Amino acid sequence: MKADRLLSILLLLQTRGRVPAHELADRLEVSVRTVYRDIEALSASGVPVYAERGRHGGIELLAGFRTDVTGLTADESRALFILAAQGAHAALGLDAALGSALRKVMAALPAPHRPAAEVTSRRILVDATRWKSGPQQAVDLDVLQDAVFADRRLKLRYRHSGEREPHTYTVDPYGLVSKAGVWYLVADRRGRPRLFRADRVRSARLLDDPVRRRPGVELADAWEVLRRQVEERPGGIDVTVRVRRAHLDMFLRLHGSSLAAPPDDDGESEWVTARMSYAVLRAVRQLLGFSDRVEVLAPPEAREELRAAVAAVAELYEGEAVSPASAGGPR
């Protein structure tokens, strides 16, 4: 709708100041000619907007002009109030600010939309933490936030997974990303993108030096590169398993992220075949939690890995006589 587009242009100009016409066209998915027609419509309605052509030109509002915009639709109002759910803002220390902002938005909403917005905040809850993820270590994001917003370099003491001692790095931060309830710092180190899990940062100190980001690279660009590196990491091992149907739902809940393809399920057999993909061979040991309800069929080295794991456990407990009473069983 044209009215929605005019409102979007007005909000963008209030937020960004001068914006090139081609950028407005890209954001609104219309032609540059349509943008200029919309600008004429805004001007005709009394909005002091003007355009300057040339290399450094663009469209902007007259200095000092502001307007309170309350033309939110019902769906837009509900979307805003889903933000009230516990989530990323809590870790960033923005709970109070979000609550205050939502109260102001509520006061500005058109009266017919207020009941729907209030109901949404009570009926929709967003919990970004995965099931069975274990206890989460408290993360102090204060210094990381300061570096991100102040455009300063950071010195980190960071412990990598599987290592006891932390390493020291000087990095150039792009920003923070919350992925499935886990916070990551996206930064360059020596001009290359790196990902640092916030709960593994042992200490962080702001440096006096300004950040040295690669020209033209934004947080979203650096994150996309790093995300693909993690999700498309080469190598690994494909493992074929069969799962007893009675335990298939539980198996999929716990190991669904390792599936290489949907299970081969005819809907009738006692066993369901599935193909898994693991980064390292040793990871197949996690299947032992299902005991005889999951069998590894191939490759042979995966079966041998499980035999070695079972033998190690048997050796650990060998010679220990455990009576039902001492094991907590029936007497």
XYZ file of C-alpha atoms in Angstrom:
331
model
C 0.000 0.000 0.000
C 1.210 3.505 -0.790
C 0.317 4.799 2.699
C 2.525 2.155 4.326
C 5.351 3.023 1.939
C 5.101 6.742 2.716
C 5.207 5.965 6.433
C 8.268 3.752 5.910
C 10.056 6.528 4.028
C 9.239 9.008 6.783
C 10.569 6.674 9.485
C 13.757 5.965 7.520
C 14.447 9.650 6.967
C 13.835 10.467 10.631
C 16.206 7.691 11.694
C 18.933 7.963 9.072
C 18.940 11.599 7.967
C 19.966 11.920 4.316
C 19.333 8.694 2.361
C 20.142 8.186 -1.351
C 17.086 7.575 -3.524
C 18.447 4.267 -4.827
C 18.856 2.986 -1.246
C 15.242 3.870 -0.427
C 14.179 2.111 -3.625
C 16.128 -1.038 -2.671
C 14.701 -1.109 0.860
C 11.121 -0.594 -0.308
C 11.512 -2.827 -3.389
C 10.244 -0.163 -5.794
C 11.812 1.891 -8.579
C 13.703 5.152 -8.023
C 10.998 6.911 -10.017
C 8.379 5.630 -7.549
C 10.473 6.934 -4.641
C 10.529 10.423 -6.152
C 6.752 10.308 -6.687
C 6.332 9.315 -3.025
C 8.554 12.214 -1.970
C 6.343 14.589 -3.947
C 3.279 13.118 -2.194
C 4.877 13.637 1.232
C 5.780 17.206 0.356
C 2.240 17.897 -0.869
C 0.881 16.637 2.459
C 2.971 19.153 4.403
C 6.067 17.102 5.256
C 9.191 19.280 4.738
C 11.160 16.808 2.623
C 13.527 17.651 -0.193
C 15.956 15.939 -2.552
C 19.466 16.930 -3.587
C 20.978 15.417 -6.689
C 24.627 14.713 -7.311
C 27.326 12.407 -5.991
C 26.688 13.261 -2.341
C 23.008 13.981 -2.743
C 20.013 12.231 -1.293
C 16.601 12.730 0.269
C 16.166 14.202 3.727
C 13.810 16.061 6.022
C 14.185 19.700 6.963
C 16.495 19.991 9.983
C 14.609 19.769 13.273
C 11.449 18.251 11.823
C 10.063 15.333 13.826
C 6.671 13.666 13.938
C 5.045 11.104 16.207
C 4.050 8.172 14.045
C 1.141 6.077 15.310
C 0.021 4.457 12.082
C 0.852 0.902 13.164
C -1.289 -1.940 11.888
C -2.706 -4.602 14.217
C -0.093 -7.172 13.127
C 2.733 -4.649 13.585
C 1.495 -3.876 17.085
C 1.441 -7.559 18.043
C 4.919 -8.083 16.572
C 6.360 -5.311 18.733
C 4.996 -6.801 21.930
C 6.490 -10.221 21.302
C 9.736 -8.406 22.172
C 8.537 -8.314 25.757
C 9.343 -12.018 26.097
C 12.482 -12.878 28.025
C 15.337 -12.974 25.562
C 18.396 -11.213 24.270
C 17.582 -7.866 25.888
C 17.918 -9.414 29.347
C 21.550 -10.441 28.747
C 22.258 -6.963 27.410
C 20.833 -5.295 30.526
C 18.003 -3.712 28.561
C 15.005 -5.166 30.426
C 14.032 -1.849 31.997
C 14.619 0.095 28.790
C 12.497 -2.335 26.790
C 9.658 -2.155 29.283
C 9.739 1.631 29.202
C 9.828 1.673 25.394
C 6.868 -0.682 25.133
C 4.840 1.429 27.533
C 5.493 4.449 25.328
C 4.532 2.485 22.229
C 1.345 1.310 23.950
C 0.391 4.901 24.735
C 0.964 5.873 21.110
C -0.902 2.932 19.562
C -4.265 3.507 17.938
C -6.899 2.618 20.548
C -8.367 -0.341 18.558
C -4.966 -2.097 18.519
C -4.117 -1.822 22.233
C -6.111 -4.864 23.459
C -4.493 -7.130 20.831
C -1.019 -5.904 21.792
C -1.653 -6.507 25.493
C -2.967 -10.033 24.839
C 0.069 -10.841 22.669
C 2.494 -9.967 25.472
C 0.650 -12.453 27.735
C 0.077 -15.237 25.185
C 3.422 -15.445 23.325
C 6.672 -16.405 25.065
C 10.042 -16.734 23.335
C 12.606 -19.004 25.017
C 15.771 -19.201 22.911
C 17.438 -21.927 25.007
C 17.479 -25.435 23.571
C 16.134 -28.448 25.453
C 18.741 -30.508 27.291
C 21.332 -27.791 26.817
C 22.567 -28.069 30.401
C 23.227 -25.216 32.815
C 24.263 -21.982 31.159
C 27.315 -20.193 32.491
C 26.645 -16.572 33.395
C 27.967 -14.266 30.695
C 29.180 -10.725 31.374
C 28.621 -8.829 28.142
C 29.321 -5.347 29.524
C 32.878 -4.905 28.231
C 32.039 -6.578 24.909
C 29.105 -4.207 24.475
C 31.263 -1.206 25.344
C 33.795 -2.170 22.677
C 31.085 -2.753 20.064
C 29.379 0.597 20.608
C 32.532 2.644 21.227
C 34.295 1.213 18.156
C 37.353 0.248 20.183
C 39.715 -2.703 19.945
C 39.555 -5.466 22.542
C 42.150 -7.584 24.285
C 40.665 -10.983 25.184
C 41.781 -13.900 27.287
C 39.846 -16.726 25.649
C 39.654 -20.450 26.411
C 38.989 -22.681 23.418
C 36.865 -25.822 23.735
C 38.917 -28.776 24.931
C 41.778 -26.621 26.201
C 42.627 -25.779 29.803
C 44.617 -22.578 29.390
C 43.254 -19.412 27.747
C 44.921 -17.622 24.832
C 45.347 -13.864 24.502
C 44.038 -12.100 21.402
C 43.698 -8.515 20.219
C 40.566 -8.235 18.085
C 38.482 -5.728 16.155
C 34.808 -6.314 17.037
C 31.916 -6.032 14.596
C 29.163 -6.877 17.064
C 27.386 -9.472 19.181
C 25.156 -12.290 17.921
C 22.741 -14.415 19.954
C 22.442 -17.870 18.363
C 19.945 -20.274 19.999
C 20.449 -18.573 23.376
C 24.272 -18.512 23.129
C 26.106 -15.196 22.717
C 29.016 -14.823 20.296
C 31.414 -11.966 19.625
C 32.073 -11.495 15.910
C 35.457 -9.848 15.381
C 38.436 -9.640 13.076
C 41.815 -10.908 14.211
C 44.660 -9.848 11.958
C 42.136 -8.972 9.269
C 40.321 -12.318 9.273
C 36.846 -12.993 10.743
C 36.750 -14.956 13.990
C 33.973 -16.183 16.264
C 34.370 -16.023 20.058
C 31.805 -17.666 22.310
C 31.068 -15.129 25.058
C 30.943 -17.643 27.915
C 34.521 -18.715 27.112
C 35.895 -15.185 27.443
C 37.878 -15.208 30.679
C 38.619 -11.475 30.621
C 38.158 -8.569 28.234
C 39.767 -5.123 28.242
C 39.053 -2.121 26.014
C 42.109 -0.678 24.309
C 42.609 2.964 23.432
C 43.061 2.103 19.757
C 40.053 2.591 17.443
C 38.632 -0.509 15.816
C 40.161 -1.556 12.470
C 37.374 -3.221 10.525
C 37.662 -4.224 6.888
C 36.179 -1.509 4.634
C 32.595 -2.146 3.601
C 32.121 -5.146 5.920
C 29.215 -5.044 8.384
C 28.261 -7.397 11.231
C 25.767 -9.290 9.061
C 28.429 -9.865 6.374
C 31.033 -11.187 8.820
C 28.437 -13.365 10.590
C 27.285 -14.922 7.308
C 30.845 -15.955 6.452
C 31.429 -17.461 9.902
C 28.018 -19.162 9.990
C 28.703 -20.890 6.668
C 32.132 -22.003 7.858
C 30.533 -23.748 10.839
C 27.540 -25.239 9.024
C 29.374 -26.265 5.861
C 32.546 -27.528 7.493
C 34.079 -30.208 5.223
C 35.059 -33.671 6.329
C 33.264 -35.620 9.012
C 31.855 -39.117 8.870
C 28.495 -40.532 7.732
C 27.030 -43.200 9.996
C 24.040 -45.440 9.254
C 21.989 -46.504 12.273
C 18.733 -48.274 12.988
C 16.433 -47.164 15.798
C 13.636 -49.065 17.494
C 10.374 -47.409 16.478
C 9.173 -47.153 20.101
C 12.117 -44.817 20.810
C 12.274 -42.942 17.507
C 10.640 -39.743 18.784
C 13.082 -39.443 21.673
C 16.004 -40.239 19.362
C 14.996 -37.485 16.946
C 14.584 -34.954 19.755
C 18.070 -35.633 21.094
C 19.981 -36.355 17.875
C 17.927 -34.697 15.160
C 20.598 -32.035 14.592
C 23.014 -34.797 13.458
C 20.654 -36.267 10.842
C 22.068 -36.186 7.314
C 18.640 -36.998 5.801
C 15.095 -37.797 6.993
C 14.770 -41.347 8.457
C 13.806 -44.145 6.070
C 10.489 -45.001 7.721
C 7.879 -47.272 6.168
C 5.546 -46.726 9.110
C 5.366 -50.416 10.026
C 8.766 -52.019 10.722
C 10.071 -52.402 14.267
C 13.329 -50.702 13.234
C 13.755 -47.366 11.421
C 16.946 -46.653 9.473
C 18.590 -43.233 9.607
C 21.777 -41.668 8.288
C 23.775 -39.476 10.666
C 26.676 -37.115 10.071
C 29.352 -36.397 12.703
C 32.337 -34.074 12.615
C 34.596 -36.685 14.251
C 34.357 -40.452 14.668
C 34.440 -40.273 18.461
C 31.109 -38.417 18.455
C 29.256 -41.678 17.716
C 29.765 -42.596 21.377
C 26.823 -40.362 22.274
C 24.569 -43.047 20.752
C 25.437 -45.393 23.635
C 22.885 -43.515 25.704
C 20.226 -45.479 23.837
C 21.811 -48.844 24.729
C 20.341 -51.655 22.578
C 17.596 -49.391 21.195
C 19.982 -47.952 18.588
C 22.395 -50.032 16.483
C 25.148 -48.643 14.291
C 25.144 -50.529 10.970
C 27.998 -48.810 9.133
C 30.792 -47.952 8.696
C 32.840 -50.668 10.445
C 35.081 -48.124 12.178
C 32.016 -46.587 13.860
C 30.975 -49.978 15.238
C 34.552 -50.543 16.427
C 34.525 -47.142 18.155
C 31.448 -48.187 20.135
C 32.984 -51.570 21.015
C 36.059 -49.749 22.360
C 33.872 -47.423 24.413
C 31.885 -50.313 25.904
C 35.101 -52.207 26.696
C 36.530 -49.163 28.472
C 33.416 -48.824 30.615
C 33.424 -52.551 31.429
C 37.073 -52.349 32.457
C 36.341 -49.358 34.688
C 33.715 -51.287 36.635
C 35.309 -54.739 36.409
C 35.510 -56.541 39.750
C 32.951 -54.309 41.443
C 30.077 -56.364 42.790
C 26.976 -54.198 43.013
C 24.059 -55.597 44.954
C 20.521 -54.487 44.148
C 20.279 -52.852 47.582
C 23.429 -50.784 47.172
C 22.383 -49.801 43.670
C 19.116 -48.422 44.972
C 17.026 -51.231 43.495
C 14.272 -53.238 45.167
C 15.262 -55.122 48.323
